[in-house]
Short mmCIF file of C-alpha atoms in Angstrom, two decimals:
data_model
loop_
_atom_site.label_atom_id
_atom_site.label_comp_id
_atom_site.label_asym_id
_atom_site.label_seq_id
_atom_site.Cartn_x
_atom_site.Cartn_y
_atom_site.Cartn_z
CA MET A 1 0.00 0.00 0.00
CA GLN A 2 1.22 3.49 -0.77
CA PRO A 3 1.74 6.05 2.00
CA SER A 4 -1.35 8.07 2.72
CA GLY A 5 0.20 11.11 1.09
CA ASN A 6 -0.17 9.52 -2.35
CA THR A 7 2.97 11.25 -3.62
CA LYS A 8 2.84 10.06 -7.24
CA LEU A 9 4.23 12.74 -9.55
CA GLN A 10 2.12 11.89 -12.59
CA PRO A 11 -1.70 11.86 -12.40
CA ASN A 12 -3.26 8.62 -13.53
CA THR A 13 -6.44 8.92 -15.57
CA HIS A 14 -7.73 5.78 -13.87
CA ASP A 15 -7.40 7.22 -10.34
CA GLU A 16 -10.69 7.63 -8.52
CA TYR A 17 -11.19 9.90 -5.53
CA THR A 18 -13.82 10.02 -2.82
CA LEU A 19 -14.73 13.68 -2.33
CA VAL A 20 -16.21 15.14 0.86
CA ILE A 21 -19.26 17.22 -0.07
CA ASN A 22 -21.16 19.06 2.67
CA GLY A 23 -19.38 16.98 5.31
CA LYS A 24 -20.19 13.60 3.74
CA PRO A 25 -18.04 11.35 1.52
CA ASP A 26 -19.33 11.10 -2.05
CA GLY A 27 -18.07 9.36 -5.18
CA PRO A 28 -15.75 7.94 -6.28
CA PHE A 29 -14.96 10.51 -8.96
CA THR A 30 -12.45 10.38 -11.79
CA LEU A 31 -10.01 13.24 -12.35
CA THR A 32 -12.22 14.48 -15.19
CA GLN A 33 -15.22 14.56 -12.86
CA LEU A 34 -13.20 16.41 -10.22
CA LYS A 35 -12.38 19.03 -12.86
CA GLU A 36 -16.06 19.39 -13.68
CA ARG A 37 -16.85 19.91 -10.01
CA LYS A 38 -14.18 22.62 -9.84
CA ILE A 39 -12.41 21.02 -6.90
CA LYS A 40 -10.68 23.48 -4.56
CA PRO A 41 -7.30 23.15 -2.79
CA GLY A 42 -9.01 22.74 0.59
CA ASP A 43 -11.48 20.03 -0.45
CA PHE A 44 -10.99 16.68 1.27
CA VAL A 45 -10.31 13.71 -1.02
CA LYS A 46 -9.23 10.09 -0.61
CA THR A 47 -8.29 7.16 -2.83
CA PRO A 48 -8.50 3.47 -1.83
CA ALA A 49 -4.68 3.51 -1.45
CA MET A 50 -4.81 6.30 1.16
CA ASP A 51 -5.48 5.58 4.82
CA ASP A 52 -6.85 9.04 5.61
CA TYR A 53 -8.55 11.95 3.87
CA LYS A 54 -6.32 14.80 2.73
CA GLU A 55 -6.87 18.26 1.35
CA ALA A 56 -6.45 18.30 -2.42
CA HIS A 57 -3.36 20.54 -2.30
CA GLU A 58 -1.57 17.91 -0.16
CA ILE A 59 -1.60 15.35 -3.01
CA ALA A 60 1.20 15.74 -5.54
CA ALA A 61 -0.84 14.42 -8.49
CA LEU A 62 -3.66 16.90 -7.89
CA ARG A 63 -1.26 19.80 -7.32
CA GLN A 64 0.31 19.10 -10.69
CA LEU A 65 -2.98 18.63 -12.52
CA PHE A 66 -4.91 21.58 -11.05
CA GLY A 67 -2.01 23.93 -10.34
CA PHE A 68 -2.57 23.98 -6.58
CA LYS A 69 0.16 25.30 -4.30
CA ARG A 70 1.14 23.12 -1.36
CA GLN A 71 0.19 24.89 1.87
CA PRO A 72 1.19 24.27 5.50
CA LEU A 73 -1.42 22.51 7.61
CA PRO A 74 -4.03 24.72 9.35
CA MET A 75 -3.83 25.07 13.15
CA GLN A 76 -6.91 22.98 13.89
CA TYR A 77 -5.16 19.84 12.62
CA PHE A 78 -2.48 19.69 15.31
CA GLY A 79 -2.60 17.10 18.10
CA SER A 80 -3.08 18.35 21.65
CA PHE A 81 -0.58 17.95 24.48
CA ASP A 82 -2.81 15.56 26.41
CA GLN A 83 -3.19 13.27 23.37
CA ARG A 84 0.57 13.20 22.95
CA ALA A 85 1.19 12.60 26.66
CA ILE A 86 -1.26 9.69 26.87
CA ALA A 87 0.23 8.17 23.70
CA ALA A 88 3.73 8.42 25.23
CA VAL A 89 2.58 6.61 28.38
CA ILE A 90 1.00 3.83 26.31
CA ASP A 91 4.18 3.42 24.26
CA TRP A 92 6.41 3.26 27.33
CA LEU A 93 4.13 0.64 28.88
CA ILE A 94 4.28 -1.44 25.68
CA VAL A 95 8.09 -1.32 25.50
CA LEU A 96 8.52 -1.97 29.22
CA LEU A 97 6.06 -4.87 29.14
CA VAL A 98 7.91 -6.53 26.27
CA PHE A 99 11.25 -6.10 28.03
CA VAL A 100 9.99 -7.29 31.41
CA LEU A 101 8.35 -10.39 29.93
CA THR A 102 11.48 -11.19 27.92
CA ALA A 103 13.71 -10.67 30.96
CA PHE A 104 11.44 -12.87 33.09
CA VAL A 105 11.61 -15.73 30.60
CA VAL A 106 15.38 -15.43 30.23
CA MET A 107 15.87 -15.25 33.99
CA LEU A 108 13.65 -18.26 34.58
CA VAL A 109 15.56 -20.37 32.06
CA LEU A 110 18.97 -19.37 33.40
CA LEU A 111 17.97 -19.81 37.05
CA LEU A 112 17.10 -23.41 36.31
CA ALA A 113 20.44 -23.92 34.57
CA LEU A 114 22.83 -22.11 36.93
CA PRO A 115 23.83 -22.94 40.53
CA GLY A 116 22.50 -20.83 43.40
CA ASP A 117 25.64 -18.73 43.89
CA ASP A 118 25.33 -17.33 40.37
CA ASN A 119 21.67 -16.35 40.76
CA LYS A 120 22.33 -12.98 42.42
CA ILE A 121 24.84 -11.98 39.76
CA LEU A 122 22.35 -13.06 37.11
CA ARG A 123 19.53 -10.96 38.54
CA VAL A 124 21.73 -7.90 38.82
CA GLY A 125 23.01 -8.38 35.26
CA ILE A 126 19.52 -8.70 33.80
CA THR A 127 18.30 -5.65 35.74
CA ILE A 128 21.20 -3.55 34.42
CA GLY A 129 20.51 -4.86 30.92
CA ILE A 130 16.86 -3.80 31.09
CA VAL A 131 17.76 -0.30 32.32
CA ALA A 132 20.43 0.13 29.62
CA LEU A 133 18.56 -1.34 26.66
CA THR A 134 15.02 -0.03 27.24
CA PRO A 135 15.75 3.54 25.98
CA ILE A 136 17.46 2.09 22.89
CA ALA A 137 14.49 -0.19 22.21
CA LYS A 138 12.11 2.76 22.67
CA LEU A 139 14.13 4.82 20.19
CA ILE A 140 14.04 2.06 17.55
CA TYR A 141 10.33 1.49 18.19
CA ASN A 142 9.52 5.19 17.72
CA VAL A 143 11.67 5.68 14.62
CA ARG A 144 10.37 2.61 12.80
CA LEU A 145 6.70 3.35 13.42
CA GLU A 146 6.74 7.14 13.03
CA SER A 147 8.52 6.89 9.67
CA GLY A 148 6.28 4.01 8.51
CA THR A 149 3.06 4.20 6.56
CA LYS A 150 0.98 4.49 9.77
CA ARG A 151 3.08 7.55 10.71
CA GLY A 152 2.75 6.89 14.41
CA THR A 153 3.49 4.54 17.28
CA ILE A 154 0.80 2.24 18.66
CA GLY A 155 0.03 4.81 21.34
CA LYS A 156 -0.39 7.57 18.75
CA GLN A 157 -2.55 5.34 16.58
CA LEU A 158 -4.83 4.62 19.55
CA MET A 159 -5.06 8.35 20.27
CA LYS A 160 -5.70 9.05 16.56
CA ILE A 161 -2.68 11.32 16.08
CA ARG A 162 0.24 11.04 13.66
CA VAL A 163 3.69 12.46 13.03
CA CYS A 164 4.25 14.16 9.68
CA ASP A 165 6.19 17.00 8.07
CA LEU A 166 4.89 20.57 7.93
CA TYR A 167 2.77 19.72 4.87
CA GLY A 168 1.17 16.55 6.22
CA GLU A 169 3.48 14.16 4.37
CA GLN A 170 5.10 10.99 5.73
CA ILE A 171 8.47 11.71 7.35
CA THR A 172 11.75 9.95 6.58
CA SER A 173 13.59 7.66 8.99
CA GLY A 174 16.22 10.41 9.31
CA GLN A 175 13.60 12.91 10.44
CA ALA A 176 12.14 10.37 12.86
CA MET A 177 15.61 9.68 14.30
CA GLY A 178 16.34 13.40 14.66
CA ARG A 179 12.96 14.00 16.26
CA ASN A 180 13.40 11.27 18.87
CA LEU A 181 17.03 12.10 19.66
CA GLY A 182 15.87 15.69 20.06
CA LYS A 183 13.64 14.55 22.93
CA TYR A 184 16.77 14.23 25.06
CA ILE A 185 17.37 17.94 24.49
CA SER A 186 13.73 18.70 25.30
CA THR A 187 14.17 16.78 28.56
CA ALA A 188 17.61 18.20 29.40
CA THR A 189 16.17 21.75 29.32
CA PHE A 190 14.14 20.86 32.44
CA PHE A 191 11.29 19.83 30.12
CA MET A 192 11.06 23.34 28.67
CA GLY A 193 11.38 21.72 25.24
CA TYR A 194 8.02 20.02 25.84
CA ILE A 195 6.38 23.06 27.42
CA MET A 196 7.20 25.02 24.25
CA CYS A 197 4.26 23.30 22.51
CA PHE A 198 1.88 25.55 24.46
CA PHE A 199 3.51 28.66 22.97
CA THR A 200 4.15 27.69 19.34
CA ALA A 201 1.58 28.20 16.58
CA LYS A 202 1.84 24.61 15.36
CA GLN A 203 2.00 23.12 18.87
CA GLN A 204 5.54 21.92 18.22
CA CYS A 205 7.86 20.79 20.98
CA LEU A 206 11.54 21.63 20.65
CA HIS A 207 12.29 18.22 19.09
CA ASP A 208 9.52 18.78 16.52
CA MET A 209 11.06 22.10 15.53
CA LEU A 210 14.52 20.55 15.21
CA ALA A 211 13.20 17.86 12.85
CA ASP A 212 10.62 20.04 10.99
CA THR A 213 7.78 17.77 12.09
CA VAL A 214 4.32 18.25 13.57
CA VAL A 215 1.83 15.95 15.27
CA ILE A 216 -1.62 16.03 13.68
CA LYS A 217 -5.03 14.58 14.40
CA ASP A 218 -6.87 12.15 12.15
CA ARG A 219 -9.00 14.68 10.36
CA LEU A 220 -11.93 12.74 8.98
CA ASP A 221 -13.20 9.20 9.46
CA SER A 222 -13.57 7.15 6.32
#
């Protein structure tokens, strides 16, 4: 499946789009029919290959065909701080649960295989391993999912928010890595990097600004 941005450069005459008319999905319509309806840059459209509705100017094929200019996302699309915070808690619980269960199984197997004197060293070693590896696992988890076609971790998907660039497009793995490494800076500034989201027009935290990303809401249900 293609990313929801549908970034094809050349319009395909066989493409069909569902168009939101008076708040309700209608269609599908061909590109010729969209022309006849005088589609506007802000009209919501969706193809079967897209997992969310987008404004027409966000889709490369329609920008090329109708001469739309790509515009930054309006303010009402951005995810709120509480949505982001709850998503982060869910994601940490998921990562910690996986690590704890894995560590428990490993410890159980080794305890049965090793003599009693080695058990204390084993428990300490596994505990240190969990503490050291959990942040790395969380980083990999975030980067893979935020730069994937779902554009968000499991927590973000449950909260119906996504990470994208300033135009609503899927971000690269490099942007996702920069965004998540930037969280250490947001934390090191006594969490001022997170508090910044209350004072920026696009509700960006410091790590969002460093990576040129935003967190948006799912805008319409299919």
